[in-house]
Amino acid sequence: MKFDYVLRETMTNLRRNVTLTIAAIVTVGVSLALFGSTLLVGQGVDNVSQRWSDGIEVIAFLKSDVTPEQREAIEDFIEDSPEIGTWDYKDLEESREEALRLFERNEAMKAKIEGGTRIPDSYRLSPESKDVNLMRSLGEQLRAMPGVHIVTDESDSVKTITAVSAFAQLAMLVVGIGLLVAALLLILNAIRMAMFARRREIEVMKLVGATNWFIRVPFMLEGIVQGVVGALFALGALVALDRAMTSAAENRDYQTIMEGFVASSGEFRLTALVVVLLGVTIGAAGSAWALSRFLRV
Amino acid sequence: MITFENVSKIYKGHVEALHGATAVIEKGEFVFLVGPSGSGKSTMLRLINREETADKGRIFVAGKDIARLSSWRVPYLRRNIGCIFQDYKLLTNKTVYENVAFALEVIGRPRHVVKAQVPAILELVGLDTKTSNLPEELSGGEQQRVSIARAFVNRPLILLADEPTGNLDPATSVGIMRLLDRINRTGTTVVMATHDRSIVDTMQRRVIELDQGSIIRDQARGVYQ
């Protein structure tokens, strides 16, 4: 009896105020989507920078059919370049182990590596100078040598990604929080309107001795439903973003930049949980605020 | 059943709606509160079901000092007190049956109780043929009967009536008073605020007269004066 009463009243409230309900849900959805994206992108950026935090500035990956002569030529070139401070050679086994470690949190990549995808052996060069142009020309020269597959000098792109994403994250966070406040106020008003529409019923309920909670619960639930539905929309947007990040990371054109720019499934689940909990909290807080301000019992 | 001990109520700091009121109303009594508008009749009724709280003095209802009732217990106090008003306060989007059933549903009475009680009370007030009508399809007297049914369906100990015949013609008013009298005979204490001289004079019940917030007369089997 009580359960279906509460459900019926909540649905009636939501229907009666349909425009305000939609406005509240959309605002909750957009704000939580922005908020969640900030978290996801932040985790992606963390994963990328961790990958490049070892101080290696240039990596020359070798072709699978590299000959010992070609390797000797490359090593001679490195030795003869005073710009290069220290260097190291990673053979196939070491590269594989390192890749497994780096992609520890990227299940798809890990599966590929464990499935036998060949991680090429490589030279790791730490330059003496931090001159970007010097490193560029060094990279160009290495790339032209026989037996070299790809040369990456990620320092630049990683720095750019980090800087741009830090700014984008801050902007999204500010807009997200602004919208979250707007969402809270919209829910507050939706509940207030619902209470106004039902003021006769509330008056009668008080007169015949309905408990305060019995009067409140449908309104609380109305706010929470708005928060949760908004959060579910935000979750949809986050799933799409996560897919986009993963597929960008797998795209060969961006691979060197985007590798590692993925949130792991664990991180995604945590973000999803935060988003849904925030939705519930916003809804409950908005309606609790409305009830404490406008419902005298 | 209801005791006022030297009760004062001051609105917004200066309007004294009730001043040192003392009265004892026994179980099963039928009491008229009379006096001009603003004399404190409605305030007394609103104090009894704790819609208002007294600023001075104490009020006991069914043996309990209601000022000391914590706010979560107030609904349970009100379940013992039925209320009817001049403007009926019916829900316009609900039928006669639903209006009465609502009073039981919102205090969590089980469905089988609602199904048994509502038709019985509607028969008592003489509306058993209009259960599925909306309030707007009824006459004023019939609407007041619905509100009496709603107030009484939970068998309260006390029935408070604030000008229940204020919107009704004399013939209809007599019908409503017969109904209230019948309810009183079941042992329910009835307290009714009214301006209606002829009703008070014909009923010959206890009369408490108020003027500017003070009780100036308390007379068993009194008249309006």
JSON list of N, CA, C and O in Angstrom, two decimals, chain A residues 1 4-5 8 200-201 203-212 214 296, chain B residues 49 51 75-76 78-79 85 89-91 102-103 105-107 109 111 150:
[
{"chain": "A", "resi": 1, "resn": "MET", "atom": "N", "xyz": [0.85, -1.21, 0.00]},
{"chain": "A", "resi": 1, "resn": "MET", "atom": "CA", "xyz": [0.00, 0.00, 0.00]},
{"chain": "A", "resi": 1, "resn": "MET", "atom": "C", "xyz": [0.87, 1.24, 0.00]},
{"chain": "A", "resi": 1, "resn": "MET", "atom": "O", "xyz": [0.81, 2.08, -0.89]},
{"chain": "A", "resi": 4, "resn": "ASP", "atom": "N", "xyz": [3.26, 1.43, -3.22]},
{"chain": "A", "resi": 4, "resn": "ASP", "atom": "CA", "xyz": [2.69, 1.84, -4.50]},
{"chain": "A", "resi": 4, "resn": "ASP", "atom": "C", "xyz": [2.10, 3.25, -4.42]},
{"chain": "A", "resi": 4, "resn": "ASP", "atom": "O", "xyz": [2.05, 3.97, -5.41]},
{"chain": "A", "resi": 5, "resn": "TYR", "atom": "N", "xyz": [1.70, 3.66, -3.21]},
{"chain": "A", "resi": 5, "resn": "TYR", "atom": "CA", "xyz": [1.26, 5.05, -3.04]},
{"chain": "A", "resi": 5, "resn": "TYR", "atom": "C", "xyz": [2.41, 6.01, -3.37]},
{"chain": "A", "resi": 5, "resn": "TYR", "atom": "O", "xyz": [2.26, 6.92, -4.18]},
{"chain": "A", "resi": 8, "resn": "ARG", "atom": "N", "xyz": [3.26, 6.04, -7.08]},
{"chain": "A", "resi": 8, "resn": "ARG", "atom": "CA", "xyz": [2.22, 6.71, -7.87]},
{"chain": "A", "resi": 8, "resn": "ARG", "atom": "C", "xyz": [2.34, 8.23, -7.72]},
{"chain": "A", "resi": 8, "resn": "ARG", "atom": "O", "xyz": [2.33, 8.96, -8.71]},
{"chain": "A", "resi": 200, "resn": "ARG", "atom": "N", "xyz": [-3.00, 21.77, -1.43]},
{"chain": "A", "resi": 200, "resn": "ARG", "atom": "CA", "xyz": [-4.24, 21.33, -0.79]},
{"chain": "A", "resi": 200, "resn": "ARG", "atom": "C", "xyz": [-4.06, 19.93, -0.20]},
{"chain": "A", "resi": 200, "resn": "ARG", "atom": "O", "xyz": [-4.45, 19.67, 0.93]},
{"chain": "A", "resi": 201, "resn": "GLU", "atom": "N", "xyz": [-3.47, 19.06, -1.03]},
{"chain": "A", "resi": 201, "resn": "GLU", "atom": "CA", "xyz": [-3.28, 17.69, -0.56]},
{"chain": "A", "resi": 201, "resn": "GLU", "atom": "C", "xyz": [-2.37, 17.65, 0.67]},
{"chain": "A", "resi": 201, "resn": "GLU", "atom": "O", "xyz": [-2.64, 16.91, 1.63]},
{"chain": "A", "resi": 203, "resn": "GLU", "atom": "N", "xyz": [-1.95, 19.99, 2.84]},
{"chain": "A", "resi": 203, "resn": "GLU", "atom": "CA", "xyz": [-2.72, 20.53, 3.96]},
{"chain": "A", "resi": 203, "resn": "GLU", "atom": "C", "xyz": [-3.62, 19.45, 4.56]},
{"chain": "A", "resi": 203, "resn": "GLU", "atom": "O", "xyz": [-3.66, 19.25, 5.78]},
{"chain": "A", "resi": 204, "resn": "VAL", "atom": "N", "xyz": [-4.33, 18.74, 3.67]},
{"chain": "A", "resi": 204, "resn": "VAL", "atom": "CA", "xyz": [-5.22, 17.69, 4.16]},
{"chain": "A", "resi": 204, "resn": "VAL", "atom": "C", "xyz": [-4.43, 16.58, 4.84]},
{"chain": "A", "resi": 204, "resn": "VAL", "atom": "O", "xyz": [-4.81, 16.08, 5.90]},
{"chain": "A", "resi": 205, "resn": "MET", "atom": "N", "xyz": [-3.28, 16.21, 4.23]},
{"chain": "A", "resi": 205, "resn": "MET", "atom": "CA", "xyz": [-2.48, 15.14, 4.82]},
{"chain": "A", "resi": 205, "resn": "MET", "atom": "C", "xyz": [-2.05, 15.51, 6.24]},
{"chain": "A", "resi": 205, "resn": "MET", "atom": "O", "xyz": [-2.07, 14.68, 7.15]},
{"chain": "A", "resi": 206, "resn": "LYS", "atom": "N", "xyz": [-1.63, 16.76, 6.41]},
{"chain": "A", "resi": 206, "resn": "LYS", "atom": "CA", "xyz": [-1.23, 17.19, 7.75]},
{"chain": "A", "resi": 206, "resn": "LYS", "atom": "C", "xyz": [-2.41, 17.13, 8.71]},
{"chain": "A", "resi": 206, "resn": "LYS", "atom": "O", "xyz": [-2.26, 16.70, 9.85]},
{"chain": "A", "resi": 207, "resn": "LEU", "atom": "N", "xyz": [-3.58, 17.56, 8.24]},
{"chain": "A", "resi": 207, "resn": "LEU", "atom": "CA", "xyz": [-4.76, 17.59, 9.10]},
{"chain": "A", "resi": 207, "resn": "LEU", "atom": "C", "xyz": [-5.16, 16.21, 9.58]},
{"chain": "A", "resi": 207, "resn": "LEU", "atom": "O", "xyz": [-5.55, 16.03, 10.72]},
{"chain": "A", "resi": 208, "resn": "VAL", "atom": "N", "xyz": [-5.10, 15.22, 8.68]},
{"chain": "A", "resi": 208, "resn": "VAL", "atom": "CA", "xyz": [-5.56, 13.89, 9.09]},
{"chain": "A", "resi": 208, "resn": "VAL", "atom": "C", "xyz": [-4.45, 13.09, 9.77]},
{"chain": "A", "resi": 208, "resn": "VAL", "atom": "O", "xyz": [-4.67, 11.96, 10.18]},
{"chain": "A", "resi": 209, "resn": "GLY", "atom": "N", "xyz": [-3.25, 13.67, 9.87]},
{"chain": "A", "resi": 209, "resn": "GLY", "atom": "CA", "xyz": [-2.21, 13.02, 10.68]},
{"chain": "A", "resi": 209, "resn": "GLY", "atom": "C", "xyz": [-1.26, 12.13, 9.90]},
{"chain": "A", "resi": 209, "resn": "GLY", "atom": "O", "xyz": [-0.74, 11.16, 10.45]},
{"chain": "A", "resi": 210, "resn": "ALA", "atom": "N", "xyz": [-1.01, 12.47, 8.61]},
{"chain": "A", "resi": 210, "resn": "ALA", "atom": "CA", "xyz": [0.05, 11.76, 7.88]},
{"chain": "A", "resi": 210, "resn": "ALA", "atom": "C", "xyz": [1.38, 12.17, 8.49]},
{"chain": "A", "resi": 210, "resn": "ALA", "atom": "O", "xyz": [1.57, 13.32, 8.87]},
{"chain": "A", "resi": 211, "resn": "THR", "atom": "N", "xyz": [2.32, 11.23, 8.60]},
{"chain": "A", "resi": 211, "resn": "THR", "atom": "CA", "xyz": [3.60, 11.57, 9.21]},
{"chain": "A", "resi": 211, "resn": "THR", "atom": "C", "xyz": [4.40, 12.46, 8.26]},
{"chain": "A", "resi": 211, "resn": "THR", "atom": "O", "xyz": [4.18, 12.46, 7.05]},
{"chain": "A", "resi": 212, "resn": "ASN", "atom": "N", "xyz": [5.33, 13.21, 8.84]},
{"chain": "A", "resi": 212, "resn": "ASN", "atom": "CA", "xyz": [6.15, 14.11, 8.03]},
{"chain": "A", "resi": 212, "resn": "ASN", "atom": "C", "xyz": [6.86, 13.36, 6.91]},
{"chain": "A", "resi": 212, "resn": "ASN", "atom": "O", "xyz": [6.94, 13.83, 5.79]},
{"chain": "A", "resi": 214, "resn": "PHE", "atom": "N", "xyz": [5.97, 10.60, 5.49]},
{"chain": "A", "resi": 214, "resn": "PHE", "atom": "CA", "xyz": [5.02, 10.14, 4.47]},
{"chain": "A", "resi": 214, "resn": "PHE", "atom": "C", "xyz": [4.76, 11.27, 3.47]},
{"chain": "A", "resi": 214, "resn": "PHE", "atom": "O", "xyz": [4.63, 11.03, 2.27]},
{"chain": "A", "resi": 296, "resn": "ARG", "atom": "N", "xyz": [6.33, 23.36, 5.84]},
{"chain": "A", "resi": 296, "resn": "ARG", "atom": "CA", "xyz": [6.28, 23.47, 7.29]},
{"chain": "A", "resi": 296, "resn": "ARG", "atom": "C", "xyz": [5.41, 22.36, 7.81]},
{"chain": "A", "resi": 296, "resn": "ARG", "atom": "O", "xyz": [4.22, 22.29, 7.48]},
{"chain": "B", "resi": 49, "resn": "ASN", "atom": "N", "xyz": [-5.20, 21.15, 17.83]},
{"chain": "B", "resi": 49, "resn": "ASN", "atom": "CA", "xyz": [-4.49, 20.13, 17.04]},
{"chain": "B", "resi": 49, "resn": "ASN", "atom": "C", "xyz": [-3.06, 20.56, 16.69]},
{"chain": "B", "resi": 49, "resn": "ASN", "atom": "O", "xyz": [-2.45, 20.02, 15.78]},
{"chain": "B", "resi": 51, "resn": "GLU", "atom": "N", "xyz": [-1.75, 23.10, 15.29]},
{"chain": "B", "resi": 51, "resn": "GLU", "atom": "CA", "xyz": [-1.35, 23.88, 14.13]},
{"chain": "B", "resi": 51, "resn": "GLU", "atom": "C", "xyz": [-0.65, 25.14, 14.60]},
{"chain": "B", "resi": 51, "resn": "GLU", "atom": "O", "xyz": [0.13, 25.74, 13.88]},
{"chain": "B", "resi": 75, "resn": "PRO", "atom": "N", "xyz": [1.68, 14.21, 14.24]},
{"chain": "B", "resi": 75, "resn": "PRO", "atom": "CA", "xyz": [0.73, 13.51, 13.36]},
{"chain": "B", "resi": 75, "resn": "PRO", "atom": "C", "xyz": [-0.14, 12.50, 14.12]},
{"chain": "B", "resi": 75, "resn": "PRO", "atom": "O", "xyz": [-1.32, 12.34, 13.80]},
{"chain": "B", "resi": 76, "resn": "TYR", "atom": "N", "xyz": [0.45, 11.85, 15.13]},
{"chain": "B", "resi": 76, "resn": "TYR", "atom": "CA", "xyz": [-0.33, 10.85, 15.87]},
{"chain": "B", "resi": 76, "resn": "TYR", "atom": "C", "xyz": [-1.39, 11.51, 16.75]},
{"chain": "B", "resi": 76, "resn": "TYR", "atom": "O", "xyz": [-2.46, 10.96, 16.96]},
{"chain": "B", "resi": 78, "resn": "ARG", "atom": "N", "xyz": [-2.89, 14.22, 15.80]},
{"chain": "B", "resi": 78, "resn": "ARG", "atom": "CA", "xyz": [-3.93, 14.65, 14.84]},
{"chain": "B", "resi": 78, "resn": "ARG", "atom": "C", "xyz": [-4.80, 13.50, 14.36]},
{"chain": "B", "resi": 78, "resn": "ARG", "atom": "O", "xyz": [-5.90, 13.71, 13.88]},
{"chain": "B", "resi": 79, "resn": "ARG", "atom": "N", "xyz": [-4.30, 12.27, 14.47]},
{"chain": "B", "resi": 79, "resn": "ARG", "atom": "CA", "xyz": [-5.13, 11.13, 14.07]},
{"chain": "B", "resi": 79, "resn": "ARG", "atom": "C", "xyz": [-6.30, 10.95, 15.02]},
{"chain": "B", "resi": 79, "resn": "ARG", "atom": "O", "xyz": [-7.27, 10.26, 14.69]},
{"chain": "B", "resi": 85, "resn": "PHE", "atom": "N", "xyz": [-14.26, 22.35, 8.03]},
{"chain": "B", "resi": 85, "resn": "PHE", "atom": "CA", "xyz": [-14.09, 23.79, 7.83]},
{"chain": "B", "resi": 85, "resn": "PHE", "atom": "C", "xyz": [-15.26, 24.35, 7.02]},
{"chain": "B", "resi": 85, "resn": "PHE", "atom": "O", "xyz": [-15.98, 23.63, 6.34]},
{"chain": "B", "resi": 89, "resn": "LYS", "atom": "N", "xyz": [-12.40, 22.08, 2.24]},
{"chain": "B", "resi": 89, "resn": "LYS", "atom": "CA", "xyz": [-11.04, 21.60, 1.95]},
{"chain": "B", "resi": 89, "resn": "LYS", "atom": "C", "xyz": [-11.04, 20.20, 1.31]},
{"chain": "B", "resi": 89, "resn": "LYS", "atom": "O", "xyz": [-10.24, 19.33, 1.68]},
{"chain": "B", "resi": 90, "resn": "LEU", "atom": "N", "xyz": [-11.92, 20.01, 0.32]},
{"chain": "B", "resi": 90, "resn": "LEU", "atom": "CA", "xyz": [-11.91, 18.74, -0.41]},
{"chain": "B", "resi": 90, "resn": "LEU", "atom": "C", "xyz": [-10.92, 18.82, -1.56]},
{"chain": "B", "resi": 90, "resn": "LEU", "atom": "O", "xyz": [-10.60, 19.92, -2.04]},
{"chain": "B", "resi": 91, "resn": "LEU", "atom": "N", "xyz": [-10.43, 17.66, -1.99]},
{"chain": "B", "resi": 91, "resn": "LEU", "atom": "CA", "xyz": [-9.52, 17.63, -3.13]},
{"chain": "B", "resi": 91, "resn": "LEU", "atom": "C", "xyz": [-10.36, 17.53, -4.40]},
{"chain": "B", "resi": 91, "resn": "LEU", "atom": "O", "xyz": [-11.08, 16.56, -4.61]},
{"chain": "B", "resi": 102, "resn": "PHE", "atom": "N", "xyz": [-8.54, 8.77, 0.97]},
{"chain": "B", "resi": 102, "resn": "PHE", "atom": "CA", "xyz": [-7.25, 9.45, 1.09]},
{"chain": "B", "resi": 102, "resn": "PHE", "atom": "C", "xyz": [-6.82, 9.63, 2.55]},
{"chain": "B", "resi": 102, "resn": "PHE", "atom": "O", "xyz": [-5.67, 9.39, 2.91]},
{"chain": "B", "resi": 103, "resn": "ALA", "atom": "N", "xyz": [-7.81, 9.99, 3.39]},
{"chain": "B", "resi": 103, "resn": "ALA", "atom": "CA", "xyz": [-7.51, 10.23, 4.81]},
{"chain": "B", "resi": 103, "resn": "ALA", "atom": "C", "xyz": [-6.99, 8.97, 5.49]},
{"chain": "B", "resi": 103, "resn": "ALA", "atom": "O", "xyz": [-6.17, 9.04, 6.41]},
{"chain": "B", "resi": 105, "resn": "GLU", "atom": "N", "xyz": [-5.59, 6.28, 3.66]},
{"chain": "B", "resi": 105, "resn": "GLU", "atom": "CA", "xyz": [-4.38, 5.83, 2.96]},
{"chain": "B", "resi": 105, "resn": "GLU", "atom": "C", "xyz": [-3.13, 6.54, 3.47]},
{"chain": "B", "resi": 105, "resn": "GLU", "atom": "O", "xyz": [-2.10, 5.90, 3.68]},
{"chain": "B", "resi": 106, "resn": "VAL", "atom": "N", "xyz": [-3.24, 7.86, 3.67]},
{"chain": "B", "resi": 106, "resn": "VAL", "atom": "CA", "xyz": [-2.03, 8.61, 4.03]},
{"chain": "B", "resi": 106, "resn": "VAL", "atom": "C", "xyz": [-1.60, 8.38, 5.48]},
{"chain": "B", "resi": 106, "resn": "VAL", "atom": "O", "xyz": [-0.52, 8.82, 5.86]},
{"chain": "B", "resi": 107, "resn": "ILE", "atom": "N", "xyz": [-2.42, 7.72, 6.28]},
{"chain": "B", "resi": 107, "resn": "ILE", "atom": "CA", "xyz": [-1.92, 7.34, 7.59]},
{"chain": "B", "resi": 107, "resn": "ILE", "atom": "C", "xyz": [-1.61, 5.84, 7.61]},
{"chain": "B", "resi": 107, "resn": "ILE", "atom": "O", "xyz": [-1.45, 5.24, 8.67]},
{"chain": "B", "resi": 109, "resn": "ARG", "atom": "N", "xyz": [-3.25, 3.08, 6.61]},
{"chain": "B", "resi": 109, "resn": "ARG", "atom": "CA", "xyz": [-4.21, 2.01, 6.90]},
{"chain": "B", "resi": 109, "resn": "ARG", "atom": "C", "xyz": [-4.21, 1.00, 5.75]},
{"chain": "B", "resi": 109, "resn": "ARG", "atom": "O", "xyz": [-4.17, 1.39, 4.58]},
{"chain": "B", "resi": 111, "resn": "ARG", "atom": "N", "xyz": [-5.33, -1.73, 2.90]},
{"chain": "B", "resi": 111, "resn": "ARG", "atom": "CA", "xyz": [-6.36, -1.61, 1.87]},
{"chain": "B", "resi": 111, "resn": "ARG", "atom": "C", "xyz": [-7.72, -2.18, 2.32]},
{"chain": "B", "resi": 111, "resn": "ARG", "atom": "O", "xyz": [-8.75, -1.58, 2.05]},
{"chain": "B", "resi": 150, "resn": "ARG", "atom": "N", "xyz": [-14.77, 12.39, 5.90]},
{"chain": "B", "resi": 150, "resn": "ARG", "atom": "CA", "xyz": [-13.31, 12.31, 5.91]},
{"chain": "B", "resi": 150, "resn": "ARG", "atom": "C", "xyz": [-12.76, 12.53, 7.32]},
{"chain": "B", "resi": 150, "resn": "ARG", "atom": "O", "xyz": [-11.82, 11.85, 7.76]}
]
